[in-house]
PDB file of C-alpha atoms in Angstrom:
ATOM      1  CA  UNK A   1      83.475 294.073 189.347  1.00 44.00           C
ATOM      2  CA  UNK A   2      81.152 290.986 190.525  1.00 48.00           C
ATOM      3  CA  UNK A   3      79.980 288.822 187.908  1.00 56.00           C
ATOM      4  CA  UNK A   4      76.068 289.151 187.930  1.00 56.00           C
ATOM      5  CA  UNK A   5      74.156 285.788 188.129  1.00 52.00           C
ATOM      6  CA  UNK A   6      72.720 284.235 184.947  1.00 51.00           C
ATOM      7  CA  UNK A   7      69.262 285.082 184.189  1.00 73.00           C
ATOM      8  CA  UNK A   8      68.470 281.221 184.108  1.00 81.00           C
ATOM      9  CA  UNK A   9      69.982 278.366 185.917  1.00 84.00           C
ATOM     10  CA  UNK A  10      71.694 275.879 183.980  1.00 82.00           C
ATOM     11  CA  UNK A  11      69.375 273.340 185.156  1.00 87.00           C
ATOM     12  CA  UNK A  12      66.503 274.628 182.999  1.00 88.00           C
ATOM     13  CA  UNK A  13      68.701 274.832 180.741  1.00 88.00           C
ATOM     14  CA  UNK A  14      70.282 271.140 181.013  1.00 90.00           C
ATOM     15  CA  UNK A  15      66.106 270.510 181.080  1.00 93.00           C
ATOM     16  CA  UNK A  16      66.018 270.892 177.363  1.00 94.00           C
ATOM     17  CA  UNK A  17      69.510 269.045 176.149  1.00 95.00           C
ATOM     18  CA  UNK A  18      67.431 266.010 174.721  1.00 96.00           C
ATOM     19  CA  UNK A  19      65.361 268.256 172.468  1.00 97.00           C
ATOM     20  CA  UNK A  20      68.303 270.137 171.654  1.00 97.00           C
ATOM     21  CA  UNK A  21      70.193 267.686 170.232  1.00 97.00           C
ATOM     22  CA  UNK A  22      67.581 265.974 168.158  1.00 96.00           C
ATOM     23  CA  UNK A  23      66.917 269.688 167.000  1.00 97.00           C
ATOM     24  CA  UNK A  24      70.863 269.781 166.005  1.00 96.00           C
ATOM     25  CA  UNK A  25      70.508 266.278 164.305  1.00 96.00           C
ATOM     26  CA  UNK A  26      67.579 267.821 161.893  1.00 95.00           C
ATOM     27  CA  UNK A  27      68.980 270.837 161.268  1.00 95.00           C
ATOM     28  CA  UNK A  28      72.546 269.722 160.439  1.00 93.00           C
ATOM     29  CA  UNK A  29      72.131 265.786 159.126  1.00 86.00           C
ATOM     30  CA  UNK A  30      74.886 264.107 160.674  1.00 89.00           C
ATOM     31  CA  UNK A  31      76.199 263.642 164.141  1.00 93.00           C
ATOM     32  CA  UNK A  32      79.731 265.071 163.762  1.00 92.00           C
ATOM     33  CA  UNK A  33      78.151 268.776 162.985  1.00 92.00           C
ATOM     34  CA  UNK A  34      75.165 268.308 165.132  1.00 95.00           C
ATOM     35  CA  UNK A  35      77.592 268.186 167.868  1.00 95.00           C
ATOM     36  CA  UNK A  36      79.453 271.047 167.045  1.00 95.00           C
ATOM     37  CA  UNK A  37      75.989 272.694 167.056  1.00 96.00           C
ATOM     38  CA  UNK A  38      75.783 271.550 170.531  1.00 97.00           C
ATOM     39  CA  UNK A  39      78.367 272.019 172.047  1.00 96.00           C
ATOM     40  CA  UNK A  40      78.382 276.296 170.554  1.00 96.00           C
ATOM     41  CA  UNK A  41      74.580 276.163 171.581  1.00 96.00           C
ATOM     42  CA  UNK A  42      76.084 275.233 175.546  1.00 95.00           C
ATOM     43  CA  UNK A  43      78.805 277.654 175.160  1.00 95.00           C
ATOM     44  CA  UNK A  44      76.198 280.477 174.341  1.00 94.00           C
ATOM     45  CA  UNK A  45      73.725 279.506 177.032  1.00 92.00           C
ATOM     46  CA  UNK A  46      76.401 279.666 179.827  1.00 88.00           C
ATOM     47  CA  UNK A  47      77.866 283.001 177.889  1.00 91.00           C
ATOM     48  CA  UNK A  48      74.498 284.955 177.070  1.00 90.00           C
ATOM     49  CA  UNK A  49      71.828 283.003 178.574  1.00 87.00           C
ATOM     50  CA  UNK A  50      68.446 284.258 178.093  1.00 88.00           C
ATOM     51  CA  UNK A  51      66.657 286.330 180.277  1.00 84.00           C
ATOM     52  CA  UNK A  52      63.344 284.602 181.411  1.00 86.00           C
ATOM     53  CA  UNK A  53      63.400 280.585 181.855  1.00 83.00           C
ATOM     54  CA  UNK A  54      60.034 280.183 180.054  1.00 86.00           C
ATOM     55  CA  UNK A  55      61.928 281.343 176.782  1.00 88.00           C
ATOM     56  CA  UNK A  56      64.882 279.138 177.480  1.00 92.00           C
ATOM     57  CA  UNK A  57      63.524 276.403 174.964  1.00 94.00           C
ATOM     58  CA  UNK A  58      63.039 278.948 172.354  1.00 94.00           C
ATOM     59  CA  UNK A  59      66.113 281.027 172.832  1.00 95.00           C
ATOM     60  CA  UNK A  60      67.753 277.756 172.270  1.00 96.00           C
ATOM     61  CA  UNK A  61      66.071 277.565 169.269  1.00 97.00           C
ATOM     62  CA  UNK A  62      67.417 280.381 167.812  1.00 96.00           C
ATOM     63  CA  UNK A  63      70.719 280.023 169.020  1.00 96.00           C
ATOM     64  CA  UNK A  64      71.144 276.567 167.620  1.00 97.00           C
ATOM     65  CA  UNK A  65      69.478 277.612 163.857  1.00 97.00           C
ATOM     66  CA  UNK A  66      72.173 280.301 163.808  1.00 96.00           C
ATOM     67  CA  UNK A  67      75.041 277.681 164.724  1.00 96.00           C
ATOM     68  CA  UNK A  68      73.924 275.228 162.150  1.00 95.00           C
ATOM     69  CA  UNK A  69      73.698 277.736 159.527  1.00 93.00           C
ATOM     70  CA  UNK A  70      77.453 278.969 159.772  1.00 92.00           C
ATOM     71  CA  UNK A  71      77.559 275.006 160.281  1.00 87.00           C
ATOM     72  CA  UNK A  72      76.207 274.259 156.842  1.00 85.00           C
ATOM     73  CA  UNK A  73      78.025 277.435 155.202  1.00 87.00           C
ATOM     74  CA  UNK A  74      80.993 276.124 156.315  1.00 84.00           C
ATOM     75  CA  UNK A  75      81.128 272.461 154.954  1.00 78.00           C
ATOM     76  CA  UNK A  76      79.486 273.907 151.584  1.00 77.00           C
ATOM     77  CA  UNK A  77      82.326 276.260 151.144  1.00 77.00           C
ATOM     78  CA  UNK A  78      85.062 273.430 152.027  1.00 74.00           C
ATOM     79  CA  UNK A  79      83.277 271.272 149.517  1.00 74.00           C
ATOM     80  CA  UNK A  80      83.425 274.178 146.663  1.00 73.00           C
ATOM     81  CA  UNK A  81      87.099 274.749 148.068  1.00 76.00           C
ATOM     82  CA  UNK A  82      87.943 271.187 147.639  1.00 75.00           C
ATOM     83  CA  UNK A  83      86.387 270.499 144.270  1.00 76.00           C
ATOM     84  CA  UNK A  84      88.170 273.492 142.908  1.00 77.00           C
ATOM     85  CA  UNK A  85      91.873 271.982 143.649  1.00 79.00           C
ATOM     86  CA  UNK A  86      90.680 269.151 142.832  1.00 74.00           C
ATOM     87  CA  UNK A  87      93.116 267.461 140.087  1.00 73.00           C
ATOM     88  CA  UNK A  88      91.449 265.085 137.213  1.00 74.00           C
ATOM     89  CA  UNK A  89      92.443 261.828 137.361  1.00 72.00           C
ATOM     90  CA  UNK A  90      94.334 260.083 134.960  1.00 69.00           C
ATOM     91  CA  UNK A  91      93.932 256.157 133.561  1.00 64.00           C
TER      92      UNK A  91
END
């Protein structure tokens, strides 16, 4: 079995990484998670990359909204998680 060529080079891709990450930056609100967002937006592309290089921006759009998401769902569960065992403090 050959592996079949990706639908778009990782140049156009690479084209976009600027916009990317300031798209990551918005959507997340601090750099730590907005490179996670990143770096699982990459992963995809090189994965599943899209099939026509004039949707490549957009597709990486998509992908990155969906990363942050699980992103934000993840830190607001920890958050509820930590609150929870949280002990009161005593004076």
């Amino acid at each position: 079995m050959t592996d079949a060529l990706p639908s778009v080079p990782p140049d156009v891709l690479l084209s976009h990484a600027l916009w990317l990450r300031g798209l990551a930056r918005q959507l997340v609100h601090d750099e730590p998670s907005a490179d996670d967002v990143v770096q699982d937006t990459w992963v995809a592309a090189l994965e599943h990359p899209p099939a026509e290089p004039e949707s490549a921006r957009a597709w990486l759009a998509r992908v990155a909204r969906r990363f942050a998401s699980r992103e934000r769902r993840r830190v607001g569960a920890r958050s509820q998680r930590e609150e929870r065992a949280a002990r009161e403090e005593r004076l």
